[in-house]
mmCIF file of C-alpha atoms and ligand atoms in Angstrom:
data_model
loop_
_atom_site.group_PDB
_atom_site.id
_atom_site.type_symbol
_atom_site.label_atom_id
_atom_site.label_comp_id
_atom_site.label_asym_id
_atom_site.label_seq_id
_atom_site.Cartn_x
_atom_site.Cartn_y
_atom_site.Cartn_z
ATOM 1 C CA MET A 1 0.000 0.000 0.000
ATOM 2 C CA ALA A 2 1.376 3.366 -0.995
ATOM 3 C CA ARG A 3 1.362 5.952 1.753
ATOM 4 C CA SER A 4 -0.293 9.230 1.010
ATOM 5 C CA ASP A 5 1.307 11.202 3.856
ATOM 6 C CA LEU A 6 4.825 11.087 2.372
ATOM 7 C CA ARG A 7 5.775 12.660 -0.935
ATOM 8 C CA PRO A 8 6.445 10.313 -3.860
ATOM 9 C CA VAL A 9 10.093 9.909 -4.743
ATOM 10 C CA VAL A 10 12.108 10.391 -7.929
ATOM 11 C CA VAL A 11 15.401 8.498 -7.849
ATOM 12 C CA LEU A 12 18.191 9.864 -10.050
ATOM 13 C CA GLY A 13 21.154 7.511 -10.229
ATOM 14 C CA ALA A 14 18.735 4.650 -9.534
ATOM 15 C CA THR A 15 21.181 1.846 -10.351
ATOM 16 C CA GLY A 16 23.954 3.220 -8.136
ATOM 17 C CA SER A 17 24.664 2.736 -4.456
ATOM 18 C CA ILE A 18 22.558 5.687 -3.223
ATOM 19 C CA GLY A 19 19.791 4.714 -5.663
ATOM 20 C CA ALA A 20 19.588 1.150 -4.370
ATOM 21 C CA GLN A 21 19.525 2.293 -0.750
ATOM 22 C CA THR A 22 16.875 4.927 -1.523
ATOM 23 C CA LEU A 23 14.651 2.297 -3.113
ATOM 24 C CA ASP A 24 15.182 0.099 -0.032
ATOM 25 C CA VAL A 25 13.937 2.885 2.209
ATOM 26 C CA ALA A 26 11.072 3.824 -0.122
ATOM 27 C CA ASP A 27 9.873 0.198 -0.284
ATOM 28 C CA ARG A 28 10.055 -0.244 3.460
ATOM 29 C CA LEU A 29 8.078 2.957 4.065
ATOM 30 C CA SER A 30 5.684 2.254 1.137
ATOM 31 C CA ILE A 31 6.630 5.536 -0.547
ATOM 32 C CA PRO A 32 5.552 5.560 -4.213
ATOM 33 C CA VAL A 33 8.418 5.687 -6.739
ATOM 34 C CA VAL A 34 7.393 7.965 -9.608
ATOM 35 C CA GLY A 35 10.692 8.480 -11.433
ATOM 36 C CA LEU A 36 13.867 6.485 -12.098
ATOM 37 C CA ALA A 37 16.937 7.673 -13.981
ATOM 38 C CA ALA A 38 20.340 6.208 -14.738
ATOM 39 C CA GLY A 39 23.364 7.233 -16.782
ATOM 40 C CA HIS A 40 23.235 4.280 -19.163
ATOM 41 C CA SER A 41 20.822 1.558 -20.159
ATOM 42 C CA SER A 42 21.433 -1.685 -18.282
ATOM 43 C CA ALA A 43 19.725 -4.901 -17.232
ATOM 44 C CA ALA A 44 19.604 -3.440 -13.713
ATOM 45 C CA LEU A 45 17.600 -0.424 -14.919
ATOM 46 C CA ASP A 46 15.249 -2.674 -16.947
ATOM 47 C CA ASP A 47 14.628 -4.693 -13.763
ATOM 48 C CA LEU A 48 13.829 -1.530 -11.820
ATOM 49 C CA ALA A 49 11.457 -0.379 -14.554
ATOM 50 C CA ASP A 50 9.619 -3.705 -14.211
ATOM 51 C CA ARG A 51 9.578 -3.445 -10.428
ATOM 52 C CA TYR A 52 8.070 0.079 -10.577
ATOM 53 C CA PRO A 53 5.711 -0.078 -13.569
ATOM 54 C CA ASP A 54 4.171 3.330 -12.797
ATOM 55 C CA ALA A 55 7.480 5.190 -12.681
ATOM 56 C CA GLN A 56 8.695 7.423 -15.494
ATOM 57 C CA VAL A 57 12.131 6.182 -16.574
ATOM 58 C CA ALA A 58 15.004 8.051 -18.242
ATOM 59 C CA VAL A 59 18.586 7.292 -19.310
ATOM 60 C CA ALA A 60 21.135 10.041 -19.897
ATOM 61 C CA ALA A 61 23.152 8.316 -22.630
ATOM 62 C CA ALA A 62 21.770 6.982 -25.893
ATOM 63 C CA GLY A 63 23.088 3.557 -26.880
ATOM 64 C CA GLY A 64 22.337 -0.043 -26.050
ATOM 65 C CA GLU A 65 18.825 -1.431 -26.233
ATOM 66 C CA ILE A 66 16.555 1.161 -24.685
ATOM 67 C CA PRO A 67 12.883 0.244 -24.137
ATOM 68 C CA SER A 68 10.496 2.671 -25.859
ATOM 69 C CA ARG A 69 9.000 3.536 -22.469
ATOM 70 C CA PHE A 70 12.270 5.250 -21.418
ATOM 71 C CA GLY A 71 13.106 8.891 -22.056
ATOM 72 C CA VAL A 72 16.604 9.452 -23.444
ATOM 73 C CA GLY A 73 19.089 12.272 -22.890
ATOM 74 C CA SER A 74 20.116 14.596 -20.084
ATOM 75 C CA GLU A 75 16.967 16.696 -20.680
ATOM 76 C CA ALA A 76 14.823 13.610 -20.032
ATOM 77 C CA VAL A 77 16.684 13.027 -16.753
ATOM 78 C CA ALA A 78 16.295 16.677 -15.712
ATOM 79 C CA GLU A 79 12.590 16.523 -16.613
ATOM 80 C CA LEU A 80 12.047 13.756 -14.035
ATOM 81 C CA ALA A 81 13.277 16.194 -11.394
ATOM 82 C CA THR A 82 10.339 18.457 -12.229
ATOM 83 C CA ILE A 83 7.583 15.897 -11.440
ATOM 84 C CA PRO A 84 5.349 18.043 -9.195
ATOM 85 C CA GLU A 85 5.167 17.556 -5.405
ATOM 86 C CA SER A 86 7.932 14.958 -5.347
ATOM 87 C CA VAL A 87 11.146 14.448 -3.413
ATOM 88 C CA VAL A 88 13.981 14.198 -5.909
ATOM 89 C CA VAL A 89 16.812 12.066 -4.564
ATOM 90 C CA ASN A 90 19.837 13.029 -6.617
ATOM 91 C CA GLY A 91 22.276 10.127 -6.360
ATOM 92 C CA ILE A 92 23.960 10.818 -9.692
ATOM 93 C CA VAL A 93 27.758 10.546 -9.574
ATOM 94 C CA GLY A 94 29.727 13.607 -10.676
ATOM 95 C CA ALA A 95 29.023 16.973 -12.245
ATOM 96 C CA ALA A 96 26.249 15.460 -14.391
ATOM 97 C CA GLY A 97 24.084 15.844 -11.267
ATOM 98 C CA LEU A 98 24.041 19.659 -11.436
ATOM 99 C CA GLU A 99 21.397 20.138 -14.149
ATOM 100 C CA PRO A 100 18.795 17.859 -12.528
ATOM 101 C CA THR A 101 19.381 19.608 -9.168
ATOM 102 C CA LEU A 102 18.750 22.986 -10.786
ATOM 103 C CA ALA A 103 15.705 21.627 -12.650
ATOM 104 C CA GLY A 104 14.193 20.184 -9.467
ATOM 105 C CA LEU A 105 14.702 23.349 -7.438
ATOM 106 C CA THR A 106 13.478 25.621 -10.226
ATOM 107 C CA ALA A 107 10.317 23.485 -10.379
ATOM 108 C CA GLY A 108 9.796 24.181 -6.646
ATOM 109 C CA ASN A 109 10.566 20.606 -5.621
ATOM 110 C CA ARG A 110 12.310 19.201 -2.597
ATOM 111 C CA VAL A 111 15.741 17.953 -3.680
ATOM 112 C CA ALA A 112 17.431 15.427 -1.413
ATOM 113 C CA LEU A 113 21.017 15.915 -2.456
ATOM 114 C CA ALA A 114 23.489 13.035 -2.409
ATOM 115 C CA ASN A 115 25.252 14.517 -5.450
ATOM 116 C CA LYS A 116 27.690 16.840 -3.646
ATOM 117 C CA GLU A 117 29.120 17.814 -7.047
ATOM 118 C CA SER A 118 25.981 19.898 -7.651
ATOM 119 C CA LEU A 119 27.179 22.309 -4.960
ATOM 120 C CA VAL A 120 30.874 21.941 -5.732
ATOM 121 C CA THR A 121 30.417 22.559 -9.453
ATOM 122 C CA GLY A 122 27.593 25.083 -9.345
ATOM 123 C CA GLY A 123 27.126 26.252 -5.754
ATOM 124 C CA PRO A 124 26.106 29.858 -6.575
ATOM 125 C CA LEU A 125 23.632 28.612 -9.220
ATOM 126 C CA VAL A 126 22.091 26.098 -6.819
ATOM 127 C CA LEU A 127 21.600 28.810 -4.186
ATOM 128 C CA GLU A 128 19.924 31.019 -6.791
ATOM 129 C CA ALA A 129 17.544 28.188 -7.848
ATOM 130 C CA LEU A 130 16.804 27.502 -4.176
ATOM 131 C CA ALA A 131 15.119 30.918 -3.963
ATOM 132 C CA THR A 132 12.222 29.485 -6.053
ATOM 133 C CA ASP A 133 8.894 29.182 -4.196
ATOM 134 C CA GLY A 134 8.630 25.748 -2.594
ATOM 135 C CA ALA A 135 12.191 24.732 -3.424
ATOM 136 C CA GLU A 136 14.020 22.896 -0.641
ATOM 137 C CA LEU A 137 17.490 21.377 -0.529
ATOM 138 C CA LEU A 138 17.999 18.585 2.000
ATOM 139 C CA PRO A 139 21.436 17.029 2.432
ATOM 140 C CA VAL A 140 21.841 13.278 1.899
ATOM 141 C CA ASP A 141 25.494 13.167 2.826
ATOM 142 C CA SER A 142 25.904 11.694 6.291
ATOM 143 C CA GLU A 143 28.029 14.589 7.632
ATOM 144 C CA HIS A 144 25.775 17.285 6.219
ATOM 145 C CA SER A 145 22.601 15.528 7.276
ATOM 146 C CA ALA A 146 24.136 15.467 10.768
ATOM 147 C CA ILE A 147 24.888 19.216 10.708
ATOM 148 C CA TRP A 148 21.431 19.965 9.324
ATOM 149 C CA GLN A 149 19.783 17.976 12.124
ATOM 150 C CA CYS A 150 22.015 19.600 14.782
ATOM 151 C CA ILE A 151 21.108 23.116 13.629
ATOM 152 C CA ALA A 152 17.372 22.426 13.190
ATOM 153 C CA GLY A 153 15.578 24.984 15.363
ATOM 154 C CA GLU A 154 18.796 26.947 15.909
ATOM 155 C CA ASP A 155 19.899 30.280 14.491
ATOM 156 C CA VAL A 156 22.650 29.448 11.992
ATOM 157 C CA ASP A 157 24.331 32.776 12.837
ATOM 158 C CA ARG A 158 25.002 31.339 16.301
ATOM 159 C CA VAL A 159 27.079 28.484 14.883
ATOM 160 C CA LYS A 160 30.748 29.033 15.688
ATOM 161 C CA ARG A 161 32.079 26.128 13.631
ATOM 162 C CA VAL A 162 31.270 22.698 12.329
ATOM 163 C CA VAL A 163 33.516 19.640 12.332
ATOM 164 C CA LEU A 164 33.103 17.079 9.569
ATOM 165 C CA THR A 165 34.336 13.615 10.439
ATOM 166 C CA ALA A 166 36.375 11.544 7.983
ATOM 167 C CA SER A 167 36.944 7.809 8.357
ATOM 168 C CA GLY A 168 40.470 8.330 7.059
ATOM 169 C CA GLY A 169 39.839 5.606 4.459
ATOM 170 C CA PRO A 170 41.875 2.417 4.042
ATOM 171 C CA PHE A 171 45.252 4.255 4.074
ATOM 172 C CA ARG A 172 45.022 6.124 7.334
ATOM 173 C CA GLY A 173 48.490 6.246 8.937
ATOM 174 C CA LYS A 174 50.395 5.673 5.692
ATOM 175 C CA SER A 175 53.130 8.065 4.564
ATOM 176 C CA ARG A 176 53.196 9.764 1.162
ATOM 177 C CA GLN A 177 55.931 7.287 0.027
ATOM 178 C CA GLU A 178 53.856 4.297 1.091
ATOM 179 C CA LEU A 179 50.821 5.749 -0.654
ATOM 180 C CA ALA A 180 52.711 5.891 -3.980
ATOM 181 C CA GLU A 181 52.730 2.061 -3.988
ATOM 182 C CA VAL A 182 49.102 1.257 -3.143
ATOM 183 C CA THR A 183 46.985 -0.749 -5.600
ATOM 184 C CA VAL A 184 43.503 -0.149 -7.005
ATOM 185 C CA ASP A 185 42.086 -3.091 -5.023
ATOM 186 C CA GLU A 186 43.530 -1.758 -1.774
ATOM 187 C CA ALA A 187 42.073 1.675 -2.501
ATOM 188 C CA LEU A 188 38.629 0.197 -3.218
ATOM 189 C CA ALA A 189 38.460 -1.633 0.141
ATOM 190 C CA HIS A 190 36.808 0.990 2.350
ATOM 191 C CA PRO A 191 36.823 0.059 6.054
ATOM 192 C CA THR A 192 33.426 1.448 7.118
ATOM 193 C CA TRP A 193 31.218 2.827 4.329
ATOM 194 C CA ASP A 194 29.871 0.794 1.396
ATOM 195 C CA MET A 195 29.840 3.185 -1.578
ATOM 196 C CA GLY A 196 30.409 3.536 -5.328
ATOM 197 C CA ASN A 197 33.928 3.381 -6.861
ATOM 198 C CA ARG A 198 34.641 7.069 -7.343
ATOM 199 C CA ILE A 199 33.589 8.112 -3.855
ATOM 200 C CA THR A 200 35.543 5.194 -2.379
ATOM 201 C CA ILE A 201 38.750 6.394 -4.050
ATOM 202 C CA ASP A 202 37.879 9.964 -3.021
ATOM 203 C CA SER A 203 37.608 8.722 0.556
ATOM 204 C CA ALA A 204 41.043 7.105 0.290
ATOM 205 C CA THR A 205 42.648 10.393 -0.891
ATOM 206 C CA LEU A 206 40.430 12.537 1.439
ATOM 207 C CA MET A 207 39.215 14.372 -1.695
ATOM 208 C CA ASN A 208 35.699 13.332 -0.668
ATOM 209 C CA LYS A 209 36.143 15.358 2.518
ATOM 210 C CA ALA A 210 37.565 18.261 0.506
ATOM 211 C CA LEU A 211 34.402 18.277 -1.635
ATOM 212 C CA GLU A 212 32.312 18.053 1.545
ATOM 213 C CA VAL A 213 34.004 21.156 2.955
ATOM 214 C CA VAL A 214 32.865 23.086 -0.133
ATOM 215 C CA GLU A 215 29.435 21.448 0.134
ATOM 216 C CA ALA A 216 29.096 22.599 3.779
ATOM 217 C CA HIS A 217 30.108 26.148 2.807
ATOM 218 C CA PHE A 218 27.225 26.424 0.343
ATOM 219 C CA LEU A 219 24.625 24.400 2.269
ATOM 220 C CA PHE A 220 24.965 26.277 5.552
ATOM 221 C CA GLY A 221 26.477 29.617 4.493
ATOM 222 C CA LEU A 222 29.626 28.990 6.562
ATOM 223 C CA GLU A 223 33.024 30.580 5.954
ATOM 224 C CA PHE A 224 35.849 28.134 5.260
ATOM 225 C CA ASP A 225 37.573 28.907 8.576
ATOM 226 C CA GLN A 226 34.358 27.780 10.321
ATOM 227 C CA ILE A 227 34.649 24.296 8.792
ATOM 228 C CA ASP A 228 37.048 21.759 10.311
ATOM 229 C CA VAL A 229 37.792 18.138 9.533
ATOM 230 C CA VAL A 230 38.738 15.448 12.022
ATOM 231 C CA VAL A 231 39.657 11.826 11.360
ATOM 232 C CA HIS A 232 37.321 9.429 13.159
ATOM 233 C CA PRO A 233 37.953 5.839 12.023
ATOM 234 C CA GLN A 234 34.742 4.332 13.428
ATOM 235 C CA SER A 235 32.484 6.705 11.417
ATOM 236 C CA TYR A 236 29.972 6.803 14.272
ATOM 237 C CA VAL A 237 29.938 10.545 14.883
ATOM 238 C CA HIS A 238 28.973 12.113 11.549
ATOM 239 C CA ALA A 239 29.583 15.758 12.481
ATOM 240 C CA PHE A 240 29.875 18.153 15.388
ATOM 241 C CA VAL A 241 28.324 21.608 15.520
ATOM 242 C CA GLU A 242 29.818 24.059 18.013
ATOM 243 C CA PHE A 243 27.736 27.099 18.935
ATOM 244 C CA VAL A 244 28.980 30.512 20.124
ATOM 245 C CA ASP A 245 28.214 29.647 23.754
ATOM 246 C CA GLY A 246 30.500 26.606 23.607
ATOM 247 C CA VAL A 247 27.705 24.028 23.417
ATOM 248 C CA VAL A 248 28.560 21.229 20.991
ATOM 249 C CA LYS A 249 25.959 18.985 19.352
ATOM 250 C CA ALA A 250 26.690 15.822 17.391
ATOM 251 C CA GLU A 251 24.708 13.230 15.475
ATOM 252 C CA VAL A 252 25.845 9.696 16.250
ATOM 253 C CA GLY A 253 25.126 6.192 14.954
ATOM 254 C CA PRO A 254 26.472 3.266 12.928
ATOM 255 C CA PRO A 255 27.507 4.217 9.381
ATOM 256 C CA ASP A 256 24.500 3.489 7.154
ATOM 257 C CA MET A 257 23.416 5.812 4.326
ATOM 258 C CA ARG A 258 19.820 4.626 4.627
ATOM 259 C CA LYS A 259 19.498 6.795 7.706
ATOM 260 C CA PRO A 260 20.200 10.206 6.116
ATOM 261 C CA ILE A 261 18.130 9.044 3.124
ATOM 262 C CA GLN A 262 15.159 8.236 5.336
ATOM 263 C CA VAL A 263 15.484 11.521 7.236
ATOM 264 C CA ALA A 264 15.267 13.410 3.935
ATOM 265 C CA LEU A 265 12.376 11.308 2.574
ATOM 266 C CA THR A 266 10.242 11.671 5.683
ATOM 267 C CA HIS A 267 11.141 15.285 6.606
ATOM 268 C CA PRO A 268 9.757 16.924 8.707
ATOM 269 C CA GLU A 269 8.416 13.721 10.318
ATOM 270 C CA ARG A 270 10.407 10.944 11.948
ATOM 271 C CA VAL A 271 9.260 7.456 10.992
ATOM 272 C CA SER A 272 10.126 4.313 12.959
ATOM 273 C CA ASP A 273 12.947 2.146 11.613
ATOM 274 C CA PRO A 274 13.239 -1.143 13.499
ATOM 275 C CA HIS A 275 16.507 -2.011 11.709
ATOM 276 C CA GLN A 276 18.412 0.854 13.259
ATOM 277 C CA HIS A 277 19.951 0.278 16.649
ATOM 278 C CA PHE A 278 22.821 2.020 18.391
ATOM 279 C CA ASP A 279 24.738 0.193 21.105
ATOM 280 C CA VAL A 280 26.409 2.775 23.313
ATOM 281 C CA VAL A 281 28.165 0.227 25.483
ATOM 282 C CA GLY A 282 31.255 -1.213 23.840
ATOM 283 C CA THR A 283 31.535 1.547 21.250
ATOM 284 C CA ASP A 284 35.027 3.075 21.384
ATOM 285 C CA LEU A 285 35.321 6.353 19.528
ATOM 286 C CA SER A 286 38.584 8.093 18.622
ATOM 287 C CA PHE A 287 39.396 11.367 16.883
ATOM 288 C CA HIS A 288 42.623 12.823 15.536
ATOM 289 C CA ALA A 289 43.900 15.506 13.197
ATOM 290 C CA PRO A 290 44.192 14.562 9.518
ATOM 291 C CA ASP A 291 47.690 14.123 8.035
ATOM 292 C CA ARG A 292 47.647 17.024 5.579
ATOM 293 C CA THR A 293 51.059 16.119 4.112
ATOM 294 C CA ALA A 294 50.164 12.551 3.209
ATOM 295 C CA PHE A 295 46.689 13.629 2.075
ATOM 296 C CA PRO A 296 47.069 17.009 0.301
ATOM 297 C CA ALA A 297 43.575 16.746 -1.226
ATOM 298 C CA LEU A 298 42.067 18.252 1.884
ATOM 299 C CA ASP A 299 43.940 21.542 1.571
ATOM 300 C CA LEU A 300 43.259 21.623 -2.167
ATOM 301 C CA GLY A 301 39.561 21.642 -1.259
ATOM 302 C CA TYR A 302 39.969 24.604 1.076
ATOM 303 C CA GLU A 303 42.088 26.411 -1.493
ATOM 304 C CA ALA A 304 39.584 25.877 -4.318
ATOM 305 C CA GLY A 305 36.713 26.824 -2.027
ATOM 306 C CA ARG A 306 38.383 30.074 -0.971
ATOM 307 C CA ARG A 307 39.266 30.949 -4.573
ATOM 308 C CA GLY A 308 35.598 30.439 -5.408
ATOM 309 C CA GLY A 309 34.159 31.033 -8.897
ATOM 310 C CA ASN A 310 35.083 28.160 -11.194
ATOM 311 C CA ALA A 311 37.831 26.728 -8.936
ATOM 312 C CA PRO A 312 35.715 24.138 -7.047
ATOM 313 C CA ALA A 313 34.257 22.931 -10.366
ATOM 314 C CA VAL A 314 37.774 22.539 -11.767
ATOM 315 C CA LEU A 315 38.852 20.683 -8.606
ATOM 316 C CA ASN A 316 35.992 18.223 -8.960
ATOM 317 C CA ALA A 317 36.342 17.697 -12.714
ATOM 318 C CA ALA A 318 40.098 17.178 -12.508
ATOM 319 C CA ASP A 319 39.570 14.688 -9.701
ATOM 320 C CA GLU A 320 37.030 12.695 -11.734
ATOM 321 C CA ILE A 321 39.572 12.344 -14.562
ATOM 322 C CA ALA A 322 42.487 11.574 -12.235
ATOM 323 C CA VAL A 323 40.489 8.956 -10.302
ATOM 324 C CA SER A 324 39.447 7.182 -13.479
ATOM 325 C CA ALA A 325 43.082 7.214 -14.693
ATOM 326 C CA PHE A 326 44.102 5.631 -11.375
ATOM 327 C CA LEU A 327 41.333 3.010 -11.638
ATOM 328 C CA ASP A 328 42.559 2.211 -15.183
ATOM 329 C CA GLY A 329 46.068 1.648 -13.828
ATOM 330 C CA ARG A 330 47.510 4.608 -15.773
ATOM 331 C CA ILE A 331 48.777 6.658 -12.813
ATOM 332 C CA PRO A 332 49.854 5.953 -9.225
ATOM 333 C CA PHE A 333 47.574 6.817 -6.315
ATOM 334 C CA THR A 334 49.592 9.852 -5.216
ATOM 335 C CA ALA A 335 49.401 11.349 -8.727
ATOM 336 C CA ILE A 336 45.646 11.912 -8.286
ATOM 337 C CA THR A 337 46.169 14.957 -6.088
ATOM 338 C CA ASP A 338 49.219 16.128 -8.092
ATOM 339 C CA ILE A 339 47.029 16.212 -11.190
ATOM 340 C CA VAL A 340 44.219 18.027 -9.408
ATOM 341 C CA SER A 341 46.675 20.610 -8.059
ATOM 342 C CA ASP A 342 48.230 21.174 -11.523
ATOM 343 C CA SER A 343 44.763 21.501 -13.062
ATOM 344 C CA LEU A 344 43.682 24.107 -10.497
ATOM 345 C CA ASP A 345 46.730 26.168 -11.427
ATOM 346 C CA ALA A 346 46.291 25.628 -15.173
ATOM 347 C CA VAL A 347 42.691 26.818 -15.556
ATOM 348 C CA PRO A 348 42.232 30.631 -15.388
ATOM 349 C CA HIS A 349 39.871 31.944 -12.718
ATOM 350 C CA ARG A 350 36.330 32.783 -13.828
ATOM 351 C CA SER A 351 33.154 33.682 -11.992
ATOM 352 C CA LEU A 352 30.074 31.426 -12.169
ATOM 353 C CA GLU A 353 26.936 33.192 -13.290
ATOM 354 C CA ARG A 354 25.163 30.756 -15.579
ATOM 355 C CA LEU A 355 24.947 27.011 -16.051
ATOM 356 C CA GLU A 356 27.182 27.420 -19.124
ATOM 357 C CA ASP A 357 29.937 28.852 -16.881
ATOM 358 C CA ALA A 358 29.767 25.780 -14.626
ATOM 359 C CA LEU A 359 29.789 23.419 -17.603
ATOM 360 C CA ALA A 360 32.741 25.326 -19.120
ATOM 361 C CA ALA A 361 34.645 25.092 -15.819
ATOM 362 C CA ASP A 362 33.925 21.372 -15.684
ATOM 363 C CA ALA A 363 35.154 20.894 -19.256
ATOM 364 C CA ALA A 364 38.291 22.973 -18.609
ATOM 365 C CA GLY A 365 39.093 20.978 -15.463
ATOM 366 C CA ARG A 366 38.693 17.707 -17.355
ATOM 367 C CA GLN A 367 40.894 18.892 -20.196
ATOM 368 C CA ALA A 368 43.627 20.159 -17.871
ATOM 369 C CA ALA A 369 43.588 16.871 -15.957
ATOM 370 C CA ALA A 370 43.575 14.763 -19.128
ATOM 371 C CA ASP A 371 46.623 16.719 -20.347
ATOM 372 C CA ALA A 372 48.350 16.169 -16.993
ATOM 373 C CA VAL A 373 47.561 12.430 -17.042
ATOM 374 C CA HIS A 374 48.913 12.207 -20.568
ATOM 375 C CA ARG A 375 52.167 13.970 -19.630
ATOM 376 C CA LEU A 376 52.626 11.753 -16.599
ATOM 377 C CA ALA A 377 51.786 8.476 -18.334
ATOM 378 C CA ASN A 378 54.243 9.314 -21.142
ATOM 379 C CA SER A 379 57.031 10.469 -18.853
ATOM 380 C CA GLY A 380 56.932 7.081 -17.124
ATOM 381 C CA ARG A 381 57.804 5.158 -20.307
HETATM 382 MG MG1 MG B 1 29.890 12.064 3.376
#
């Protein structure tokens, strides 16, 4: 039985990790699924289309055998985000998530944002679209969901600083020299969170946290010196919020993305979840400062964020290219951040005023990174 008290859900990136977990939550809460989108056609998407016969379905890329019921192209994906009165869960990976975020907000929808690249690539544009009547942006990133819940009912001007936690990834404690030798399989083995490939590598370099710093800046209107990062291997505390009077709030629980997803889907209600249980006894929590020399991605995030304009978009785009070159075995792990750093310096600074500016910054970041990968791969022969 579909529930009528919760808004129907549109799932963008339906075949990915966030998509699967969103559908889990939606099924359990009997929330109707009215839209499904994926980057490419696949047997997995066909199965989902069968499972949700009433949902509109779209694929971004033409190619493969696409059922006639499916819409095709990025416009078709963005159109799903405009289905009235829905919650749009944006679990698309990468900068491709920006247009659907803007479309959903401009249509006055609630966008539950797991695609942090929307804010990193087009933060100023997202904030502008958020001014639309009815538009809401709810974070579906565990750290940002935690901050959002800690500041609910508070005056955001009274926040002194926030602290994002980072698991530290599989290479916590390794030196820069040791990191130069790590393999793709080692980098893909994340100790606490079960996620897609790109975000898993980004967690291993700490670039994921760098993107989250930029995300927090735009989501909560915080200055970069109000945003700190601490390594917390157990991933139980998702964020701290410190207020001007010294009071600190935190959101705590086992790492499971279904929780921030459910919070966003049921907002402003809380709905019972019998699967969630937090054992306080026997839970040892530790926190320490990140190693900024071994993991330079973190400071690159702050630097790009402070530069503003197109710099965060370039950071993200260059990282996407560098991560895929690492996954293809073309460059060593430590070259990922070298390439991102070179790309940030190579692309001239521009302001972001229109979607075209964000897309141009993305393209320029990709090109600069592809050039850097090419130089590096050739120099090694
Ligand atoms: Mg996160």
